[in-house]
Coordinates of C-alpha atoms in Angstrom, one line a residue:
X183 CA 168.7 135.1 24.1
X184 CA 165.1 135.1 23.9
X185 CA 165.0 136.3 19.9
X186 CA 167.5 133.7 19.2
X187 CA 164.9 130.7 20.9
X188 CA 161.8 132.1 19.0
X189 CA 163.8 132.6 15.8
X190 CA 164.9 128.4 16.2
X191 CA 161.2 127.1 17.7
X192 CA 160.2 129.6 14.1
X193 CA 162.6 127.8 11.8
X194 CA 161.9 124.5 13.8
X195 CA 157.9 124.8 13.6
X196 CA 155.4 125.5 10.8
X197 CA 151.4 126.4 12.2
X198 CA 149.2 126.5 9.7
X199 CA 145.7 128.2 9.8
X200 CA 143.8 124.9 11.3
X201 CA 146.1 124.6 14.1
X202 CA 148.3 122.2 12.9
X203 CA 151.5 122.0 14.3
X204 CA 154.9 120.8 12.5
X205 CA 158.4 119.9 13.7
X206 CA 161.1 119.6 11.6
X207 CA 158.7 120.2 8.5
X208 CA 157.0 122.8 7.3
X209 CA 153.5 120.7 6.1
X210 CA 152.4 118.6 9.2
X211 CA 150.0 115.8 7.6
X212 CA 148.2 115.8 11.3
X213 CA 147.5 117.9 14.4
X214 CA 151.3 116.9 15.2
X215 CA 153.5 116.0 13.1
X216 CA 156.7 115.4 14.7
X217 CA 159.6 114.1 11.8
X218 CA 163.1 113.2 12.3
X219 CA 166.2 115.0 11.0
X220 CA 166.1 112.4 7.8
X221 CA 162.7 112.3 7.5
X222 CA 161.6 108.8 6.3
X223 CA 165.8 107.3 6.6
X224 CA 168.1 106.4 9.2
X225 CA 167.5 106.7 12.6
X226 CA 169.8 108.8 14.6
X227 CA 170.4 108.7 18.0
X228 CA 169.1 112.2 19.0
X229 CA 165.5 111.1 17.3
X230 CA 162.8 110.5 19.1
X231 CA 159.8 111.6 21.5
X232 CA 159.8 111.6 25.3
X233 CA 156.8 111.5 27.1
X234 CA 156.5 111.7 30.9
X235 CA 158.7 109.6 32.8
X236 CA 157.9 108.5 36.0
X237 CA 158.8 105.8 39.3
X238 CA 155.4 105.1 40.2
X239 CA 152.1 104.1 39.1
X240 CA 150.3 104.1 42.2
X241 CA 148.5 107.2 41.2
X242 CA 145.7 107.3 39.2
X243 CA 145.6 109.1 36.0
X244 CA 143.1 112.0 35.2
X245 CA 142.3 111.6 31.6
X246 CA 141.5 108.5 28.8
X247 CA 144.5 108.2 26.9
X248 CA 147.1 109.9 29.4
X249 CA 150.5 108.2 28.2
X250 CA 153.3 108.3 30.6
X251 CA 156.3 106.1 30.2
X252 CA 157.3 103.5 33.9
X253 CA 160.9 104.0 34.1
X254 CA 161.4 100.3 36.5
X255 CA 159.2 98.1 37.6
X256 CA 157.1 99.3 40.5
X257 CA 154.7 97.3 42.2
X258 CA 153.2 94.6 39.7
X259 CA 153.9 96.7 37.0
X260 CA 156.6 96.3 34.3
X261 CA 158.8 98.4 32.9
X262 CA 157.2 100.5 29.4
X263 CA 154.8 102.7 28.2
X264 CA 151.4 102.5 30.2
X265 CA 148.6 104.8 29.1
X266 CA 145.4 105.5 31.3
X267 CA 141.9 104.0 30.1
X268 CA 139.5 105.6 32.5
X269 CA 140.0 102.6 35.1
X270 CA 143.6 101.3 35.2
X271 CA 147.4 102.2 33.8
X272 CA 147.2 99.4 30.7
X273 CA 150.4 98.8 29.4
X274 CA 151.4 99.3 25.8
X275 CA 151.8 96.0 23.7
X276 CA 155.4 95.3 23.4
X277 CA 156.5 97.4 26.1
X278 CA 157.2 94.8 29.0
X279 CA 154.5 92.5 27.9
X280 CA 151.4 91.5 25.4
X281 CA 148.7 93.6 27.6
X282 CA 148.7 91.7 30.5
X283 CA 150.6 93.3 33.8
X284 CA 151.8 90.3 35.3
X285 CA 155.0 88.6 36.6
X286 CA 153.6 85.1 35.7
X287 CA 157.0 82.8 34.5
X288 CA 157.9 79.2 34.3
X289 CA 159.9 78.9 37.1
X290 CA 162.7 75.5 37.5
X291 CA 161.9 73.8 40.8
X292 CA 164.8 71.4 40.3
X293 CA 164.5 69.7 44.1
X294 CA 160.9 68.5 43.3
X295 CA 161.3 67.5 39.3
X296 CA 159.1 70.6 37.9
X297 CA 158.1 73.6 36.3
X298 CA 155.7 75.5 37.5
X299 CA 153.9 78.9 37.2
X300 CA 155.7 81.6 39.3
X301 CA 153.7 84.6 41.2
X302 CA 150.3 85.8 40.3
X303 CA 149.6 88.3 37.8
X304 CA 149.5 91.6 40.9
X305 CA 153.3 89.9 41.6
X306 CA 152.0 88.6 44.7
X307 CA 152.9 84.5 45.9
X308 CA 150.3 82.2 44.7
X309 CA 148.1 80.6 47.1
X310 CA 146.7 76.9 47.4
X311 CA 144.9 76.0 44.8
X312 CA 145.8 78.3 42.1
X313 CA 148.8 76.0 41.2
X314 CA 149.9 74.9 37.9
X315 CA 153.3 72.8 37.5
X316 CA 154.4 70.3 34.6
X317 CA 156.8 67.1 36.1
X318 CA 159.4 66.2 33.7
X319 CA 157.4 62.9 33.6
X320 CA 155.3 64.7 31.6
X321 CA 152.4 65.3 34.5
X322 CA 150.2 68.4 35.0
X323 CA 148.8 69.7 37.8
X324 CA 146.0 72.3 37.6
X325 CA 144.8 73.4 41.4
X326 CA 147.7 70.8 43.0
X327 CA 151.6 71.7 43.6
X328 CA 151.6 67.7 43.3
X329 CA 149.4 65.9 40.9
X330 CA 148.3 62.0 41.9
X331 CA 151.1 59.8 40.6
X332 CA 148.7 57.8 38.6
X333 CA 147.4 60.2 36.7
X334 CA 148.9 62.4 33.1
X335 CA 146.5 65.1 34.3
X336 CA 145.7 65.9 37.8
X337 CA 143.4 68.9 38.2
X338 CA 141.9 69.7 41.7
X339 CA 139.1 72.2 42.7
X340 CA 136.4 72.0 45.4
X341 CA 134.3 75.2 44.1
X342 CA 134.4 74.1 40.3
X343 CA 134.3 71.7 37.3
X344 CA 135.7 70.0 34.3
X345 CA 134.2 70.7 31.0
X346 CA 135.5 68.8 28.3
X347 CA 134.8 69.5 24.3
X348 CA 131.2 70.2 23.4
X349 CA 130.5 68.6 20.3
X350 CA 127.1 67.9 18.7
X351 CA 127.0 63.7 17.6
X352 CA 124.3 62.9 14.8
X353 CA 125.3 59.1 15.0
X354 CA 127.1 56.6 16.3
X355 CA 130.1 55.9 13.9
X356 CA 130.5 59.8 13.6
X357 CA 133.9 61.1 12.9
X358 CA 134.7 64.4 14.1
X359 CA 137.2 65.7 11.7
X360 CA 137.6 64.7 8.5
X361 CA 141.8 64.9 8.4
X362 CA 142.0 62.8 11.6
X363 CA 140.1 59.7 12.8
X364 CA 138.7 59.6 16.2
X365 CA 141.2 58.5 18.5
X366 CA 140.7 55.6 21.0
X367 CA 139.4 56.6 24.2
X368 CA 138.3 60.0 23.3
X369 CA 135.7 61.9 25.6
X370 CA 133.3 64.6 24.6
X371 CA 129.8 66.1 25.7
X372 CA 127.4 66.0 23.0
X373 CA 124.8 68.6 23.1
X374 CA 122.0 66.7 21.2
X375 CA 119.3 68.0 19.7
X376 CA 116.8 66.8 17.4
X377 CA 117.4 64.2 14.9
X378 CA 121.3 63.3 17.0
X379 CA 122.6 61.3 19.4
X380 CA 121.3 62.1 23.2
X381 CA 123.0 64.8 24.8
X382 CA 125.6 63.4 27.6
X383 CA 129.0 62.3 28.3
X384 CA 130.4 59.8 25.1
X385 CA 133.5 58.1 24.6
X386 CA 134.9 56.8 21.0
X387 CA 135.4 53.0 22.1
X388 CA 137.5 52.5 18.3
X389 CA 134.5 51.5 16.3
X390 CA 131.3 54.0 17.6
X391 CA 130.5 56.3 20.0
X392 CA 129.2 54.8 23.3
X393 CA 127.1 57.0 26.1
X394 CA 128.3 56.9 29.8
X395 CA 125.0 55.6 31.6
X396 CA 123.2 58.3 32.5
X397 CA 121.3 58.1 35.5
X398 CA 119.1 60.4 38.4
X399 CA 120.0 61.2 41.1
X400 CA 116.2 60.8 42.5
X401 CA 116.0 58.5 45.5
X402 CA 115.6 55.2 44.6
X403 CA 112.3 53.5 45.7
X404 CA 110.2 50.0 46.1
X405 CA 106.4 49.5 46.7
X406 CA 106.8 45.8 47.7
X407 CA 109.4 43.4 48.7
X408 CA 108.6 39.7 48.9
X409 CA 111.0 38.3 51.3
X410 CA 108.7 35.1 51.6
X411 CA 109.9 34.4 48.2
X412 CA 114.4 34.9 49.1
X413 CA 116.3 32.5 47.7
X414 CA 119.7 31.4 49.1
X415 CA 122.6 30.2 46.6
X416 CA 124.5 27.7 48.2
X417 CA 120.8 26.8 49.8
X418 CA 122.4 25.1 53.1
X419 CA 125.1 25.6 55.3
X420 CA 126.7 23.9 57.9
X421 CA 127.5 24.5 61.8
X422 CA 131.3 26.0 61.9
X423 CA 132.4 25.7 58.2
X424 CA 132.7 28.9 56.7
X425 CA 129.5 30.5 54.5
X426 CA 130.0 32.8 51.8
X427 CA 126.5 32.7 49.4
X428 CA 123.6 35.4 48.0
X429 CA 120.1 35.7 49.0
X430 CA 118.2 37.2 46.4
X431 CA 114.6 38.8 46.6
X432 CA 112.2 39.8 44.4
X433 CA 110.4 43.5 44.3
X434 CA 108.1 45.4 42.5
X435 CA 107.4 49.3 42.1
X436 CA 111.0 49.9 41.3
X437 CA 111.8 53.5 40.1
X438 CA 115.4 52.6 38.3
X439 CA 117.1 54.7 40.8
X440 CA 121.0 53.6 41.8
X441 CA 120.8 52.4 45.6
X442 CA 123.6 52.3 48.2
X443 CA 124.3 49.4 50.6
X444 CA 122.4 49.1 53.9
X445 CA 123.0 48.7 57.3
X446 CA 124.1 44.3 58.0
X447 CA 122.0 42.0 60.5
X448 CA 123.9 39.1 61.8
X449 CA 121.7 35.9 63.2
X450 CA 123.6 32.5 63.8
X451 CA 127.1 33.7 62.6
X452 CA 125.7 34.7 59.3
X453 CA 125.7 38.2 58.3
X454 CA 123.0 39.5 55.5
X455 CA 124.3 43.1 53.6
X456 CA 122.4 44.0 50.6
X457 CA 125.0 45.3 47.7
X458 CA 124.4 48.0 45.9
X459 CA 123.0 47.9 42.6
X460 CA 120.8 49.7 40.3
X461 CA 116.6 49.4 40.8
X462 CA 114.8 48.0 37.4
X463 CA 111.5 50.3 36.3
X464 CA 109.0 48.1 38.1
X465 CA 109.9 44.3 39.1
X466 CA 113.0 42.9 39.7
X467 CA 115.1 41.9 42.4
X468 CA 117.7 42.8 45.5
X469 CA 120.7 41.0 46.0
X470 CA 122.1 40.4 49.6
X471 CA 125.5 38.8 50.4
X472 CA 125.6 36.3 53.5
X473 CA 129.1 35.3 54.8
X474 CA 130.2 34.4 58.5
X475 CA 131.1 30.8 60.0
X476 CA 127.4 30.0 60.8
X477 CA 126.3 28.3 64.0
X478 CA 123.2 25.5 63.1
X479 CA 123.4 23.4 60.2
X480 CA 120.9 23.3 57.6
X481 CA 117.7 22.3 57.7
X482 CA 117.6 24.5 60.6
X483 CA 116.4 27.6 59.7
X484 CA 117.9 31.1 60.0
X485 CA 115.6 34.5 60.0
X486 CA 117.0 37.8 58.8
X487 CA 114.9 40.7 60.0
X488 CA 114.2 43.5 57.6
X489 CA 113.4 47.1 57.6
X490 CA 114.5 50.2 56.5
X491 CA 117.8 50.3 57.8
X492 CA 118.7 46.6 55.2
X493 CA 116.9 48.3 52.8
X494 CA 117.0 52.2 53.6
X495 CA 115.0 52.6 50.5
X496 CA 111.9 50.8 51.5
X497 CA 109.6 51.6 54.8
X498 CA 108.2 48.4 55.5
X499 CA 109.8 45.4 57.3
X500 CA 109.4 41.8 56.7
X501 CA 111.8 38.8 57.5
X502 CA 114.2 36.5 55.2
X503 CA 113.8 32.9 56.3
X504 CA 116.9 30.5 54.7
X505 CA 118.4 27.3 55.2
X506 CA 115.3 25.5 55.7
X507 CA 116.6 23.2 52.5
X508 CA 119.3 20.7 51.3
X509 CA 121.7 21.6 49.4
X510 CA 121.3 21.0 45.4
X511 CA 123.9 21.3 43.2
X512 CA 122.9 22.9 39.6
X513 CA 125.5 22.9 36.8
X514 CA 124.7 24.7 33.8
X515 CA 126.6 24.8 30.7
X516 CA 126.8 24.8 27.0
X517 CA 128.6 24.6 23.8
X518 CA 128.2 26.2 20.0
X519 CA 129.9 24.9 17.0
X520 CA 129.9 23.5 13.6
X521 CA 129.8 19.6 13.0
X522 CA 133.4 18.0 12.8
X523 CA 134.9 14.7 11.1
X524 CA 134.3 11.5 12.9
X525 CA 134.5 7.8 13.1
X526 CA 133.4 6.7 16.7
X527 CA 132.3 3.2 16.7
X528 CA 133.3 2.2 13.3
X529 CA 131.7 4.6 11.0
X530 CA 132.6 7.7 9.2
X531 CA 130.7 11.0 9.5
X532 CA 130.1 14.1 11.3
X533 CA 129.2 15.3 14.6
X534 CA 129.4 17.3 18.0
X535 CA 129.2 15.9 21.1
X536 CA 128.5 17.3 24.5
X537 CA 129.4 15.7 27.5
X538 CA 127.7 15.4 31.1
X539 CA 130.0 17.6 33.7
X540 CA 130.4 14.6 35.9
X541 CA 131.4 12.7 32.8
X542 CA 129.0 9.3 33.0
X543 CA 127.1 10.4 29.8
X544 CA 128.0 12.0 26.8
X545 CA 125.2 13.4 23.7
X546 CA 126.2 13.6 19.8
X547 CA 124.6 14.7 16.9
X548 CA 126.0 12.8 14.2
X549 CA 125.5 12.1 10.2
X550 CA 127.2 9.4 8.5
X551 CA 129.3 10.7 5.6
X552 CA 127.4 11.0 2.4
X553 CA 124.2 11.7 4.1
X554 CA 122.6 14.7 3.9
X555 CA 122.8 17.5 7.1
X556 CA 118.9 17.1 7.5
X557 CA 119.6 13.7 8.4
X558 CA 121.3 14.3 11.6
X559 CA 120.6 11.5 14.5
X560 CA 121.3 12.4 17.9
X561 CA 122.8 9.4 19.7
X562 CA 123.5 8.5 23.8
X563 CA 126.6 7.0 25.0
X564 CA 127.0 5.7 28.4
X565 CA 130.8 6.7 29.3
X566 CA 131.3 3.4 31.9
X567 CA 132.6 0.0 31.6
X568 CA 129.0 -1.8 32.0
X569 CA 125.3 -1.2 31.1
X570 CA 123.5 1.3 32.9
X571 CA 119.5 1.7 32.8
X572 CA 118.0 5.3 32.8
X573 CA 114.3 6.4 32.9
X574 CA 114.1 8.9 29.9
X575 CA 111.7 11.3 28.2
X576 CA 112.2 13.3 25.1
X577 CA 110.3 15.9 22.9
X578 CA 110.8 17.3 19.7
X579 CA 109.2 20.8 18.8
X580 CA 109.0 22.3 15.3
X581 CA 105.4 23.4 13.7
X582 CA 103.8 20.4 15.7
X583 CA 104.9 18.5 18.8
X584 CA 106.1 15.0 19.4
X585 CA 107.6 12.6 22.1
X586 CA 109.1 9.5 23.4
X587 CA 109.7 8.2 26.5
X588 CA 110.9 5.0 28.3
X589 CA 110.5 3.8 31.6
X590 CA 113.7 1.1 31.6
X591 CA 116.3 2.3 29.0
X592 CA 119.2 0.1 28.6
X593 CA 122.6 1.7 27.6
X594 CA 124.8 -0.5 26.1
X595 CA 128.8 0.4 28.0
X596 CA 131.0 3.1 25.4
X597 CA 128.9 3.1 22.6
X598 CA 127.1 5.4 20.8
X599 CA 123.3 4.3 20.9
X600 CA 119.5 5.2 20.6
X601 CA 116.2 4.2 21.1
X602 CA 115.2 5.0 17.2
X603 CA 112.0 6.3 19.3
X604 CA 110.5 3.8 20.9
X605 CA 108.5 4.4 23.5
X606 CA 107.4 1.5 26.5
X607 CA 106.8 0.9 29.8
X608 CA 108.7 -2.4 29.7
X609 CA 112.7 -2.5 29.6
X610 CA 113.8 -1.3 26.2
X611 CA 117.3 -2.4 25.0
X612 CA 119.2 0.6 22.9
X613 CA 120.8 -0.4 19.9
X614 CA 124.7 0.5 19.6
X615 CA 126.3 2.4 16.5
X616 CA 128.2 0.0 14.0
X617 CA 129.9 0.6 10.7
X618 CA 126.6 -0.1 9.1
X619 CA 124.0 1.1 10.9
X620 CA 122.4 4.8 12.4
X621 CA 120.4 4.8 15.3
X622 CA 118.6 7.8 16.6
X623 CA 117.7 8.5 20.2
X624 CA 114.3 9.9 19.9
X625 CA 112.8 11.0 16.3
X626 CA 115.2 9.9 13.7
X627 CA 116.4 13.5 11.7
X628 CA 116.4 16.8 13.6
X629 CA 114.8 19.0 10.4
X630 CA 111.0 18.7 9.1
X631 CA 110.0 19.8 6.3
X632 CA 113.9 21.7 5.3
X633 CA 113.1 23.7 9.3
X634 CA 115.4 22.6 11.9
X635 CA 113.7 21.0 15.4
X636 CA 114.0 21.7 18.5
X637 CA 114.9 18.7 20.6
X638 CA 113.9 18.7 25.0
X639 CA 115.5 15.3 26.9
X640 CA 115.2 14.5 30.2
X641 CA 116.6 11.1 32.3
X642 CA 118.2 10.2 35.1
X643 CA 119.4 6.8 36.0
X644 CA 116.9 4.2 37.1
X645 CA 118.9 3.3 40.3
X646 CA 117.3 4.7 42.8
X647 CA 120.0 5.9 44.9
X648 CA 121.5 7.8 42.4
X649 CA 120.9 11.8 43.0
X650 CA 121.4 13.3 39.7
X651 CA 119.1 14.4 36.6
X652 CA 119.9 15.5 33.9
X653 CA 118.1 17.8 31.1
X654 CA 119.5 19.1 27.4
X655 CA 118.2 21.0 24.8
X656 CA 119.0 20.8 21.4
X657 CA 118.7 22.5 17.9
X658 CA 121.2 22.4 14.6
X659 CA 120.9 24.7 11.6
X660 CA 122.6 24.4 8.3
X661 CA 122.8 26.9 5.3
X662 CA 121.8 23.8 3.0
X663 CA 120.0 21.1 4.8
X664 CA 119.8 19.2 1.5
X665 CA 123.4 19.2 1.2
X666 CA 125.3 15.8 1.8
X667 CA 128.0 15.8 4.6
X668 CA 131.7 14.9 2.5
X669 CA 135.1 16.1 2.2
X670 CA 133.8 18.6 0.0
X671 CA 131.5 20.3 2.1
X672 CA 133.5 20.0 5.3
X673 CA 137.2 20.4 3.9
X674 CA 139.3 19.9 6.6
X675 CA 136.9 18.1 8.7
X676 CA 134.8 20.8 9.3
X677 CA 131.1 21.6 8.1
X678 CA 131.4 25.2 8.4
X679 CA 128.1 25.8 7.1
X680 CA 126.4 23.8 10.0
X681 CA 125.7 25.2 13.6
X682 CA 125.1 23.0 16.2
X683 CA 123.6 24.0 20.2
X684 CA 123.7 21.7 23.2
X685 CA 122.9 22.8 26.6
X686 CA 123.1 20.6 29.7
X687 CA 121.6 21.0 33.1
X688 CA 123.0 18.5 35.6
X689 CA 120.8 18.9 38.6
X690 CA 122.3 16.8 41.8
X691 CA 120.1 16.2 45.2
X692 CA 120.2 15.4 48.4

């Protein structure tokens, strides 16, 4: 029996001088060559090589390279060939996985509406905060079993951060691709560097990249705080009508630091709470909100203490004293546009008006059609049903100075008017717009020398009881100042090539 097996392991096996070994040829091409019984052809089902098989891996194996084939899974590893590299059994790619030893799947959790990643990689349950799960509303969790319902991407850590794509901007319009154009709302990090964009956090807002403000965290800081200079918007208030208003205060020594809110101080029903903000390098002010149902009346005077719990930022203390005033009601407003087909008062031109907010007065610019744009007039129009008198002083700026004024001006009722710059101490009688004529209040044309003016007014009525004054500011450019104001150059009634600015303060006193 023995003769026969060496006579087949013989006819089987070729050894040639260097140790080479052969099976099933006689010229192995390597220190083991192993060939099956059609050699380079079908595969038949007695070909092969078995290597070790075992149950277990829970052993540790002795050599680098020590191949040994798991014949189930057995405790967090898969079924395949596993081969020893000098720390751990690493499976063979393709047998049970692509290198990595793991159980991780995509598991259905039909009750809750998700997919989520099964056990960890050792087989074991997952634990909080190693969760990842996709809704079928298209939400993803990273770190949460349930990510915030407002939110396409919810992902939750308390020991790390985000980091989005590092890209390095060298301007502002920069695309980053040339195949696709930045898409709205995209976020990166640029790294900077010299000659590019700041390094920070940008977002593509459809048209260039803009910076997310970028500020210290160094405690924020004042040298000075002038609270004899606080100002409070309404300025008065009154005993048991509600108060909501803003004291504002100026500093200096500000370090640009962001601030928090303080601590609030109440005193007569009124509470004072600064509101957070951001400090300006140097000067600049803090803003405090006052609300409550107060318990004086203006002029009476309330005091607001302050020290470093108002203003935790600041170590001195100093006191707020409001209320002390009247009210006074200041409207501001304005308007921008081109000069527009007319025929107020009989004639034909072009102009923009601006009127008073409490509607009693009303300001044009206007040019008769077939004048030129440098020949603009501003006018006055008293909006009632009767003549009213107003005291009235005016100034036009442009490379020298000039003014008017009138101590008695008398506005004719509805009509467009102006003093065509007169200037007396006696009553002076404005002259109303016809078909025929142009009058100017103040300076007759608002350009000298092909430069537009700039025009200052100021009146009020001469009654004594009434409370309100009034100031404007003017100026009107045009691309041809030469030009003449007609259908042609304002087609449609508009003079596109003119711009005209009014601004009106209405100032009302107790």
């Amino acid at each position: 029996m023995r003769t026969n097996l060496s006579m087949l392991v013989l006819a089987l096996c070729s050894c040639s001088m260097y140790s080479q070994v052969g099976i099933n040829t006689a010229a192995p091409e390597s220190t083991l060559d192993v060939r099956a019984k059609n050699h380079l052809g079908t595969v038949t089902a007695q070909d092969g090589v078995l290597v070790p098989r075992v149950n277990s891996l829970s052993a540790s194996g002795s050599v680098n390279g020590q191949l040994v084939y798991l014949i189930a899974d057995a405790g967090g590893f898969i079924k395949g060939f596993h081969f020893w590299n000098g720390t751990v059994w690493q499976p063979l790619g393709g047998s049970g996985g692509s290198g990595d030893p793991t159980k991780d799947a995509w598991v259905d959790n039909i009750p809750n509406t998700l997919v989520e990643l099964g056990s960890k990689s050792d087989g074991t349950s997952r634990t909080a905060g190693t969760e990842f799960v996709a809704l079928d509303n298209g939400a993803v969790g990273i770190g949460t079993p349930a990510p915030d319902g407002s939110a396409m991407l919810d992902v939750t850590a308390n020991d790390k951060g985000f980091l989005p794509p590092r890209v390095v901007l060298t301007n502002r319009t920069m695309q980053l691709n040339a195949s696709t154009a930045n898409a709205t709302g995209l976020w990166v990090y640029n790294t900077g560097g010299t000659g590019n964009l700041p390094h920070g956090y940008y977002y593509w807002n459809g048209s260039e990249w803009r910076q997310v403000t970028s500020i210290t965290t160094d405690p924020p800081s004042i040298s000075t705080l002038n609270c004899d200079a606080a100002g409070l918007r309404p300025s008065s208030y009154t005993a048991g009508v509600p108060y909501s208003g803003m004291i504002r205060v100026p500093y200096s020594g500000g370090n640009g630091r962001p601030y928090t809110a303080g601590s609030s101080v109440t005193v007569n029903g009124l509470t004072l709470t600064l509101l957070e903000g951001i400090l300006e390098q140097g000067t600049g002010y803090l803003y405090f909100k006052v609300e409550g149902t107060p318990t004086v009346s203006s002029p009476t005077t309330t005091t607001f203490p302050i020290n470093s719990s108002v203003v935790p930022f600041w170590t001195g203390t100093c006191n707020i004293t409001v209320g002390n005033s009247l009210a006074t009601d200041l409207d501001s407003f304005a308007i921008l546009g081109p000069l527009k087909a007319t025929s107020d008062n009989g004639r034909a031109g072009y102009a923009t008006t601006i009127t008073t907010r409490d509607g009693k007065y009303s300001v044009r610019c206007f040019v008769p059609d077939g004048s030129a744009f440098a020949a603009v007039n501003l006018q006055i129009r008293n909006n009632s049903t009767s003549t009213v008198d107003i005291i009235s002083n005016g100034h036009y700026l442009w490379s020298g100075a000039g003014g008017y004024m009138q101590n008695q001006l008398r506005l004719p009722a509805n009509t467009w008017a102006g003093d065509n710059a007169t200037s007396n101490s006696a009553l002076i009688v404005a002259t109303g717009q016809t078909a025929t004529n142009f009058p100017s209040w103040g300076d007759g044309g608002v350009y000298a020398s092909g430069m537009p003016e700039q025009r200052l007014y100021k009146w009020t009525a001469y009654d004594t009881n009434e409370k309100t004054f009034y100031s404007l500011e003017f100026m009107m450019g045009s691309n041809n100042p030469n030009g003449v104001a007609n259908a042609t150059t304002c087609p449609g009634g508009v003079c596109a090539g003119t711009k005209v600015f009014f601004k009106i303060d209405q100032i009302t006193a107790q």
